[in-house]
XYZ file of C-alpha atoms in Angstrom:
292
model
C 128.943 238.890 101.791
C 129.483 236.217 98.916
C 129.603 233.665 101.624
C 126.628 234.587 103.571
C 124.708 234.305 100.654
C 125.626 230.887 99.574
C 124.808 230.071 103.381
C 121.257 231.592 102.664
C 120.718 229.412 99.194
C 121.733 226.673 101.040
C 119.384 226.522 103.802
C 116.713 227.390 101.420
C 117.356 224.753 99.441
C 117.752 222.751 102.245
C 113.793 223.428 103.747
C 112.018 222.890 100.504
C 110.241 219.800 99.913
C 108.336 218.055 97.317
C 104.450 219.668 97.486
C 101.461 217.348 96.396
C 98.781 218.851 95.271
C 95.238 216.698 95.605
C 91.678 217.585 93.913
C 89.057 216.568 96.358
C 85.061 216.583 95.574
C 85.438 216.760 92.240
C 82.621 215.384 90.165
C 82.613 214.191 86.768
C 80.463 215.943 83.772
C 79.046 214.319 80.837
C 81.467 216.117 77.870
C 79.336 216.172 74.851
C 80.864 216.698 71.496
C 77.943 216.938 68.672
C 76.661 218.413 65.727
C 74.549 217.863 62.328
C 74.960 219.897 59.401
C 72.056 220.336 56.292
C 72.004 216.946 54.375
C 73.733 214.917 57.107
C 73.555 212.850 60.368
C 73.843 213.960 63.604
C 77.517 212.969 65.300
C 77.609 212.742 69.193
C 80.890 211.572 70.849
C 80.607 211.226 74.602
C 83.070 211.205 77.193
C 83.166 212.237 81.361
C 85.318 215.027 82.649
C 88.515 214.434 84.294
C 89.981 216.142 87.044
C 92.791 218.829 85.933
C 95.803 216.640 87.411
C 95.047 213.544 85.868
C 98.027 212.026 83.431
C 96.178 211.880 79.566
C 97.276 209.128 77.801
C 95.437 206.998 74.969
C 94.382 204.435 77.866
C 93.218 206.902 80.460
C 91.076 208.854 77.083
C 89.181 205.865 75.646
C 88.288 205.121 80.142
C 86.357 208.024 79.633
C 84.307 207.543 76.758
C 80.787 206.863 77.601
C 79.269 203.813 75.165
C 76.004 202.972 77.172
C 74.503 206.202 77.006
C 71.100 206.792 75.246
C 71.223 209.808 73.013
C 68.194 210.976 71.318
C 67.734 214.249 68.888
C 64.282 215.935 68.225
C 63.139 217.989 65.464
C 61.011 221.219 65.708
C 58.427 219.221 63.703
C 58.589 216.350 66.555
C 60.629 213.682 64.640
C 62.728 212.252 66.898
C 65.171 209.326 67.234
C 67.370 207.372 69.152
C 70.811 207.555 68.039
C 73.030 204.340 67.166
C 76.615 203.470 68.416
C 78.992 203.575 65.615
C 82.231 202.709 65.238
C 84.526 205.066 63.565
C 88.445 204.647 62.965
C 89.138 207.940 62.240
C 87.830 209.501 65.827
C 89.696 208.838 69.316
C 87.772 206.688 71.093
C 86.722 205.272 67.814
C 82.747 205.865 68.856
C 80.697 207.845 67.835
C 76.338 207.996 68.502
C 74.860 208.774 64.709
C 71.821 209.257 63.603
C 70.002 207.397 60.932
C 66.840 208.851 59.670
C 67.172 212.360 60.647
C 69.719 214.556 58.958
C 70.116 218.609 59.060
C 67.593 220.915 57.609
C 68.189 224.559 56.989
C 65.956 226.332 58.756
C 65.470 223.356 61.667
C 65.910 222.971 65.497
C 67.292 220.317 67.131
C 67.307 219.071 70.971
C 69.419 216.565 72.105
C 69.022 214.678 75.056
C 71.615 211.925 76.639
C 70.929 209.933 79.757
C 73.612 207.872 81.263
C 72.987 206.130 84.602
C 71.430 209.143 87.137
C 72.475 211.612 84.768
C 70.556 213.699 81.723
C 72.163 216.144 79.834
C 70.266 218.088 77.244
C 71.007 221.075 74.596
C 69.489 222.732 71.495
C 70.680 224.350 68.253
C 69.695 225.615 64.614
C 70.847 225.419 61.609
C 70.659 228.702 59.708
C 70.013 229.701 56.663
C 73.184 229.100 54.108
C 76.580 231.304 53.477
C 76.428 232.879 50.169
C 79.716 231.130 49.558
C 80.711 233.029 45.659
C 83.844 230.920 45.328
C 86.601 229.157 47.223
C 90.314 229.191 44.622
C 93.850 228.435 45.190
C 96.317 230.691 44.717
C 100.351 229.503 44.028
C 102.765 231.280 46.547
C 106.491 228.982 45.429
C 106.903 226.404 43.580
C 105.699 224.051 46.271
C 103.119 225.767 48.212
C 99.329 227.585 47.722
C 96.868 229.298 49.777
C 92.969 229.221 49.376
C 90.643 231.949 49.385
C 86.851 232.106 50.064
C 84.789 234.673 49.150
C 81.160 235.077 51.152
C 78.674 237.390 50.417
C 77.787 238.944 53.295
C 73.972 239.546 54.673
C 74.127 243.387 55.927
C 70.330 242.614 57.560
C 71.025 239.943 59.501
C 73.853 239.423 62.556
C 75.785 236.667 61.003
C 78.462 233.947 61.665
C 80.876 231.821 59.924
C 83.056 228.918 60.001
C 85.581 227.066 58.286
C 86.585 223.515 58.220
C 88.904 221.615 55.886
C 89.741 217.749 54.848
C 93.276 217.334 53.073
C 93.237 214.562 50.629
C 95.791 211.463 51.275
C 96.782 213.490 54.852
C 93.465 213.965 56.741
C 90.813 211.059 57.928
C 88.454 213.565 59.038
C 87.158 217.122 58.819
C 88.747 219.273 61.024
C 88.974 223.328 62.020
C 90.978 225.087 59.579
C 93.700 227.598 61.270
C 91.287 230.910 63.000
C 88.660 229.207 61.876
C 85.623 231.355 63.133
C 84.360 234.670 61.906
C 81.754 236.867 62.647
C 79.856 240.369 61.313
C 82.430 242.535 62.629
C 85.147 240.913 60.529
C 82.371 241.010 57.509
C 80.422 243.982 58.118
C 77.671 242.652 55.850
C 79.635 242.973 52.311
C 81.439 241.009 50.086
C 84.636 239.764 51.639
C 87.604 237.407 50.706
C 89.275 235.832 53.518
C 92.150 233.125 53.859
C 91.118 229.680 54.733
C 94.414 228.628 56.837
C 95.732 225.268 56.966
C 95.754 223.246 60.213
C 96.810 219.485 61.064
C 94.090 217.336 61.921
C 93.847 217.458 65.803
C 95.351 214.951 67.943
C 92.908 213.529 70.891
C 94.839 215.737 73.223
C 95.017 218.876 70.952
C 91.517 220.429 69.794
C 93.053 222.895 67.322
C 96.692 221.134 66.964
C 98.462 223.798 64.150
C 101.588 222.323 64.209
C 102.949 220.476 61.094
C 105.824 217.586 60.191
C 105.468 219.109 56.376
C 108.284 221.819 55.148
C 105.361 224.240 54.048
C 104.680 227.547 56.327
C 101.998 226.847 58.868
C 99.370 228.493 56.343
C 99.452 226.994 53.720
C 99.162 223.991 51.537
C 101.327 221.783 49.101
C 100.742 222.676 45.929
C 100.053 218.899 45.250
C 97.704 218.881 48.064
C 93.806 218.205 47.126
C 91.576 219.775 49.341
C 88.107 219.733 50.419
C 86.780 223.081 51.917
C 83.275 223.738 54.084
C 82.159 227.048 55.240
C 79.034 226.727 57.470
C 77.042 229.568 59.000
C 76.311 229.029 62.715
C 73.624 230.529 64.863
C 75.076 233.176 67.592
C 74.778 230.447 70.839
C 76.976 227.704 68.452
C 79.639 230.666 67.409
C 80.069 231.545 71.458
C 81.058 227.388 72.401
C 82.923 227.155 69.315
C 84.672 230.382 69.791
C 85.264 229.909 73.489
C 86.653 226.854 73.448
C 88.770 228.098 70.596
C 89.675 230.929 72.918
C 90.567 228.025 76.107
C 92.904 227.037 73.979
C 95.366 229.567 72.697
C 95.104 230.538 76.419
C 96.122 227.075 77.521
C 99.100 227.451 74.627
C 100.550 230.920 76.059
C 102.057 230.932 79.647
C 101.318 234.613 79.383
C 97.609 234.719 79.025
C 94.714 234.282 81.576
C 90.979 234.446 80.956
C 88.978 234.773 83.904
C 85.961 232.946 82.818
C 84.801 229.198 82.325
C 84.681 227.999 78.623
C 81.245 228.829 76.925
C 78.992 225.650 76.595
C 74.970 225.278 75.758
C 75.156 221.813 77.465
C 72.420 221.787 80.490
C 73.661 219.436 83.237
C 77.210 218.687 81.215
C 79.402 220.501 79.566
C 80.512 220.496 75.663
C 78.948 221.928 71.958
C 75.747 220.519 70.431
C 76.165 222.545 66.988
C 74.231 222.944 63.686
C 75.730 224.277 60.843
C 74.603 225.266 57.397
C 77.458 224.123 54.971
C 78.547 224.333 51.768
C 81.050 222.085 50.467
C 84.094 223.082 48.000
C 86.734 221.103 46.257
C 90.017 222.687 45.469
C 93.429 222.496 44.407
C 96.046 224.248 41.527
C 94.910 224.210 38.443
C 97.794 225.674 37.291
C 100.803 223.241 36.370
C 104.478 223.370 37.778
C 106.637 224.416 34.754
C-alpha cells in the first residue's frame, strides 16, 4: 500500500506543468484620485489601470501616471478652472493637478472633468456642512506611548458621516487615513460620542491603508514624543461609499479568507477612482503632560 502510493505522487508530480495565465481584452481606465476640502485646493492625481497580473514596481507605477491630461473643476455658482500640473515630493508619482483660484466651500458642489486623448472622465461631490468637532486630547498609556481621542457632536436630524485623517510631525510628509478611519450614524447615533483616532503609517504607493509600523509602539498608538496633527471631515453619503469601499477592497485583499462579491464603489463616470469633498476641521495635539 505504502508503495503504491508513492507510485501515485510520483506520476502526479510527474504530469504537472507550469500553467500561464494571460489577460486578454483588457482595457485601461483613467484612475482618478481627487478631492478639495473647505479653505483649500483641489488635488487630482491621475494614473491608468493595470491589468491584475502585471509586476508593480516604482518604474512600472510612475508608466502609469497620466501628466497630459486636462482636468477642470466647476462650482455650483459656475466658477470653473483648469487645473495646473504640480510637482509634489511627497506623492508617488510626484504629480499632482491643483487648483489655484478655487478652493472648498462648505455648502458647495463640485464637478470635475478630465480628458486625456479619446477619453473623458467626469464626477461630482459636496462638501457638507462641518463636524461639531468638541475636542481632540491625548491621553498617556506607558511611559512611551499615548492615544488620541475626538469627541463629535453628533447631528440626530441629519444622516451623517465622518472621517479621520492624521499627519505625524518629523515621521509623515503627507496627510494620510488614520487606522478605521471612517464612521458613520450608526456608530454615532446622533449624540455626543468619543472615539479613538488610531495611528497608521503613511501609505506606501503600493499600500492604500499600509498599518504596519518599524516603531516599538502597539499599532494604535503614538510616541508620547510624537506631535500630531489631526482632521476630522464630514463627507456626503456618495464620498463615504468610495472611501469606505475601497477601504473595504483592501482588508479583503489583506485576508486570504475573505471574498466580497462586488466591484469597489467609485462615482467616477467613464473611469474609475474617488472625487471627494470634505468639510474639515483641523487639530493639533500631543502630551501635555511631562515624563517624570
Amino acid at each position: 500500500m505504502r508503495i503504491a502510493v508513492i507510485l501515485i505522487l510520483t506520476l502526479l508530480l510527474a504530469c504537472s506543468k507550469d500553467i500561464e495565465l494571460e489577460q486578454v481584452n483588457y482595457e485601461p481606465k483613467i484612475v482618478v484620485d481627487g478631492w478639495i476640502e473647505n479653505g483649500r485646493t483641489a488635488n487630482v492625481l491621475l494614473t491608468m489601470s493595470s491589468p491584475f497580473l502585471t509586476d508593480y514596481d516604482s518604474a512600472s507605477i510612475r508608466n502609469t501616471f497620466l501628466n497630459y491630461a486636462k482636468v477642470t473643476i466647476t462650482t455650483g455658482k459656475g466658477e470653473s478652472e483648469v487645473l495646473t500640473l504640480t510637482r509634489q515630493k511627497e506623492f508617488f508619482p510626484p504629480f499632482v493637478y491643483k487648483s489655484i483660484a478655487i478652493k472648498g466651500e462648505v455648502g458647495e458642489t463640485y464637478t470635475l472633468e478630465v480628458v486625456y486623448r479619446d477619453k473623458i472622465v467626469e464626477a461630482a461631490t459636496s462638501i457638507p456642512t462641518l463636524p461639531d468637532v468638541r475636542e481632540v486630547v491625548t491621553e498617556p498609556v506607558s511611559d512611551t506611548s499615548m492615544v488620541i481621542f475626538a469627541t463629535v457632536n453628533d447631528d440626530a436630524l441629519n444622516e451623517n458621516y465622518y472621517y479621520s485623517q492624521i499627519f505625524t510631525w518629523h515621521y509623515d510628509t503627507r496627510f494620510h487615513p488614520s487606522d478605521n478611519p471612517l464612521k458613520n450614524d450608526r456608530f454615532f447615533n446622533g449624540q455626543m460620542h468619543t472615539f479613538q483616532v488610531k495611528r497608521s503609517d503613511q501609505p506606501d504607493p503600493l499600500n492604500i491603508y499600509n498599518i504596519n509600523s518599524d516603531r516599538n509602539i502597539m499599532a494604535d498608538e503614538f510616541a508620547i514624543t510624537d506631535t500630531v496633527s489631526v482632521k476630522i471631515s464630514q463627507l456626503d453619503k456618495e464620498a463615504y461609499e468610495v472611501l469606505n469601499g475601497i477601504y473595504i477592497d483592501h482588508l479583503s485583499q489583506s485576508s486570504p479568507f475573505t471574498f466580497v462579491d462586488q466591484k469597489t464603489h467609485t462615482n467616477i463616470k467613464g473611469g474609475i477612482g474617488r472625487w471627494t469633498g470634505m468639510a474639515t476641521r483641523q487639530f493639533l495635539v500631543y502630551n501635555k503632560k511631562p515624563r517624570n
